[in-house]
């Protein structure tokens, strides 16, 4: 594969954070093989949206997953990112009232970005998952067994209907999401 990145202007580049070198090399090789084995392209649904920021050295860096079904969902995500950094709360507040797709905050451009979903197809049908695809969750029964071995789930939990304890990061994100829903509710009631 040829590397043409030096000849591509920064404004036409979007850099994705790649895994460590051996995994990245394998994923890159698989991508090129998939192009040959699955040359057809089918639509895989409507566009999805995410948030990216411009890199000082040129190009763009993707900050969030691309899965938001509408631009406003990514605007809300961008506002949450700005709120997390308290100095940028003013920028986040602007997103509460305006449908702004691009903002410069502390000298860095941030943008809601649109991506198309597609499916590669070949003579044997749609492309299946690749070995390098991120797939961290084991099958349900294996995951259940692992939780039981760690003492995080017992038969008593299932009978009582208790939830499995969530990790601190998930609890923090859930609390932030709840605060954001409450804040938006108050804004709607006031407006």
Short mmCIF file of C-alpha atoms in Angstrom, two decimals:
data_model
loop_
_atom_site.label_atom_id
_atom_site.label_comp_id
_atom_site.label_asym_id
_atom_site.label_seq_id
_atom_site.Cartn_x
_atom_site.Cartn_y
_atom_site.Cartn_z
CA UNK A 1 0.00 0.00 0.00
CA UNK A 2 1.31 3.45 -0.87
CA UNK A 3 1.28 6.21 1.70
CA UNK A 4 -0.02 9.38 0.07
CA UNK A 5 -0.60 11.28 3.32
CA UNK A 6 2.25 13.72 2.67
CA UNK A 7 0.54 14.93 -0.51
CA UNK A 8 -2.95 15.23 0.98
CA UNK A 9 -3.69 18.69 2.42
CA UNK A 10 -4.52 18.71 6.13
CA UNK A 11 -8.08 19.91 5.60
CA UNK A 12 -8.80 16.71 3.62
CA UNK A 13 -7.49 14.34 6.30
CA UNK A 14 -9.31 12.75 9.20
CA UNK A 15 -6.98 10.79 11.45
CA UNK A 16 -8.45 7.95 13.41
CA UNK A 17 -6.64 6.81 16.54
CA UNK A 18 -5.00 3.55 15.50
CA UNK A 19 -4.24 0.66 17.84
CA UNK A 20 -0.64 -0.28 18.58
CA UNK A 21 1.56 -0.92 15.54
CA UNK A 22 1.23 -4.72 15.11
CA UNK A 23 -2.56 -4.62 15.42
CA UNK A 24 -2.78 -1.55 13.17
CA UNK A 25 -0.65 -3.26 10.52
CA UNK A 26 -2.89 -6.35 10.63
CA UNK A 27 -6.08 -4.25 10.41
CA UNK A 28 -4.65 -2.31 7.47
CA UNK A 29 -3.73 -5.54 5.67
CA UNK A 30 -7.21 -6.97 6.31
CA UNK A 31 -8.78 -3.80 4.92
CA UNK A 32 -6.87 -4.11 1.67
CA UNK A 33 -7.75 -7.82 1.38
CA UNK A 34 -11.43 -7.02 2.04
CA UNK A 35 -11.37 -4.51 -0.82
CA UNK A 36 -10.40 -7.31 -3.20
CA UNK A 37 -12.62 -10.05 -1.71
CA UNK A 38 -15.67 -7.79 -1.23
CA UNK A 39 -15.52 -5.18 -4.01
CA UNK A 40 -19.24 -4.35 -4.01
CA UNK A 41 -20.67 -1.59 -1.83
CA UNK A 42 -24.22 -1.47 -0.47
CA UNK A 43 -25.84 1.20 1.67
CA UNK A 44 -25.85 0.19 5.31
CA UNK A 45 -28.44 2.64 6.57
CA UNK A 46 -28.58 6.38 6.80
CA UNK A 47 -25.71 8.63 7.73
CA UNK A 48 -24.35 8.73 11.27
CA UNK A 49 -22.70 11.61 13.07
CA UNK A 50 -19.88 12.15 15.56
CA UNK A 51 -17.56 14.90 16.81
CA UNK A 52 -14.07 15.70 15.51
CA UNK A 53 -11.54 18.43 16.23
CA UNK A 54 -8.89 19.95 14.02
CA UNK A 55 -5.33 18.90 14.77
CA UNK A 56 -2.63 21.52 15.17
CA UNK A 57 -0.38 19.57 12.78
CA UNK A 58 -3.17 19.36 10.19
CA UNK A 59 -6.11 17.09 9.56
CA UNK A 60 -8.87 16.16 11.99
CA UNK A 61 -9.09 13.82 14.97
CA UNK A 62 -12.29 11.91 15.71
CA UNK A 63 -13.35 12.46 19.36
CA UNK A 64 -16.49 10.32 19.61
CA UNK A 65 -17.89 7.19 18.08
CA UNK A 66 -19.86 7.64 14.90
CA UNK A 67 -23.29 6.37 15.83
CA UNK A 68 -25.46 9.40 16.48
CA UNK A 69 -28.50 9.24 14.19
CA UNK A 70 -28.92 13.03 13.92
CA UNK A 71 -26.62 16.08 13.96
CA UNK A 72 -28.31 17.39 17.14
CA UNK A 73 -27.25 14.27 19.03
CA UNK A 74 -23.63 15.08 18.17
CA UNK A 75 -24.14 18.76 19.05
CA UNK A 76 -25.33 17.60 22.48
CA UNK A 77 -22.26 15.36 22.74
CA UNK A 78 -20.01 18.28 21.77
CA UNK A 79 -21.68 20.42 24.45
CA UNK A 80 -21.09 17.67 27.02
CA UNK A 81 -17.41 17.53 26.01
CA UNK A 82 -17.13 21.31 26.50
CA UNK A 83 -18.96 21.17 29.86
CA UNK A 84 -16.57 18.53 31.07
CA UNK A 85 -13.84 21.12 30.62
CA UNK A 86 -15.47 23.85 32.75
CA UNK A 87 -13.60 26.66 31.00
CA UNK A 88 -15.59 25.86 27.85
CA UNK A 89 -19.03 26.00 29.48
CA UNK A 90 -19.88 29.18 27.52
CA UNK A 91 -19.41 27.30 24.25
CA UNK A 92 -21.58 24.47 25.56
CA UNK A 93 -24.31 26.97 26.54
CA UNK A 94 -24.37 28.35 22.99
CA UNK A 95 -25.10 24.84 21.70
CA UNK A 96 -28.22 24.77 23.90
CA UNK A 97 -29.79 27.54 21.82
CA UNK A 98 -28.20 27.30 18.37
CA UNK A 99 -27.72 24.48 15.90
CA UNK A 100 -23.99 25.14 15.53
CA UNK A 101 -22.04 22.45 13.67
CA UNK A 102 -18.60 24.03 14.08
CA UNK A 103 -17.04 25.99 16.94
CA UNK A 104 -13.56 27.16 17.82
CA UNK A 105 -12.87 26.63 21.52
CA UNK A 106 -9.52 27.62 23.04
CA UNK A 107 -8.11 28.01 19.54
CA UNK A 108 -9.16 24.55 18.32
CA UNK A 109 -11.92 23.96 15.77
CA UNK A 110 -14.52 21.33 16.69
CA UNK A 111 -17.09 20.07 14.22
CA UNK A 112 -20.08 17.75 13.97
CA UNK A 113 -19.06 15.30 11.24
CA UNK A 114 -21.24 13.21 8.94
CA UNK A 115 -20.22 9.67 7.91
CA UNK A 116 -21.89 7.20 5.58
CA UNK A 117 -22.43 3.60 6.57
CA UNK A 118 -21.81 0.96 3.95
CA UNK A 119 -21.48 -2.79 3.60
CA UNK A 120 -18.78 -4.46 1.51
CA UNK A 121 -20.09 -7.36 -0.57
CA UNK A 122 -18.38 -10.05 -2.61
CA UNK A 123 -19.21 -13.23 -4.50
CA UNK A 124 -20.04 -15.04 -1.22
CA UNK A 125 -22.23 -12.24 0.16
CA UNK A 126 -21.68 -9.47 2.74
CA UNK A 127 -18.29 -9.22 4.45
CA UNK A 128 -18.23 -10.87 7.91
CA UNK A 129 -16.33 -9.45 10.89
CA UNK A 130 -12.55 -9.35 10.50
CA UNK A 131 -10.13 -10.86 13.04
CA UNK A 132 -8.87 -7.36 13.90
CA UNK A 133 -12.38 -5.95 14.57
CA UNK A 134 -12.81 -4.79 18.16
CA UNK A 135 -15.08 -7.36 19.80
CA UNK A 136 -14.49 -7.20 23.59
CA UNK A 137 -17.65 -8.87 24.83
CA UNK A 138 -17.69 -12.65 25.22
CA UNK A 139 -20.89 -14.60 24.50
CA UNK A 140 -23.61 -13.97 27.12
CA UNK A 141 -23.21 -17.27 29.00
CA UNK A 142 -19.41 -16.85 29.18
CA UNK A 143 -19.83 -13.28 30.48
CA UNK A 144 -22.38 -14.44 33.05
CA UNK A 145 -20.00 -17.18 34.24
CA UNK A 146 -17.11 -14.68 34.54
CA UNK A 147 -19.26 -12.34 36.65
CA UNK A 148 -20.30 -15.23 38.88
CA UNK A 149 -16.66 -16.33 39.32
CA UNK A 150 -15.79 -12.78 40.39
CA UNK A 151 -18.68 -12.78 42.86
CA UNK A 152 -20.39 -9.87 41.10
CA UNK A 153 -23.56 -11.85 40.29
CA UNK A 154 -25.26 -14.50 42.38
CA UNK A 155 -28.53 -16.36 42.09
CA UNK A 156 -29.81 -14.14 44.92
CA UNK A 157 -29.21 -11.05 42.74
CA UNK A 158 -31.42 -12.47 40.01
CA UNK A 159 -34.19 -13.31 42.47
CA UNK A 160 -34.09 -9.91 44.16
CA UNK A 161 -33.88 -8.09 40.82
CA UNK A 162 -30.75 -6.22 41.96
CA UNK A 163 -28.53 -4.65 39.33
CA UNK A 164 -24.93 -5.68 38.92
CA UNK A 165 -22.62 -2.99 40.32
CA UNK A 166 -21.46 -0.72 37.52
CA UNK A 167 -17.93 0.56 37.15
CA UNK A 168 -17.24 4.13 38.38
CA UNK A 169 -16.82 5.48 34.84
CA UNK A 170 -20.25 4.21 33.80
CA UNK A 171 -21.83 5.64 36.97
CA UNK A 172 -20.15 9.00 36.26
CA UNK A 173 -21.39 9.06 32.66
CA UNK A 174 -24.90 8.07 33.77
CA UNK A 175 -24.88 10.86 36.36
CA UNK A 176 -23.68 13.39 33.76
CA UNK A 177 -26.37 12.25 31.32
CA UNK A 178 -29.03 12.61 34.03
CA UNK A 179 -27.79 16.11 34.94
CA UNK A 180 -27.89 17.05 31.25
CA UNK A 181 -31.47 15.74 30.87
CA UNK A 182 -32.54 17.70 33.97
CA UNK A 183 -30.80 20.87 32.74
CA UNK A 184 -32.50 20.57 29.33
CA UNK A 185 -35.88 19.97 30.99
CA UNK A 186 -35.46 23.18 33.01
CA UNK A 187 -34.50 25.12 29.87
CA UNK A 188 -37.57 23.82 28.04
CA UNK A 189 -39.83 24.71 30.94
CA UNK A 190 -38.35 28.23 31.13
CA UNK A 191 -38.53 28.79 27.35
#
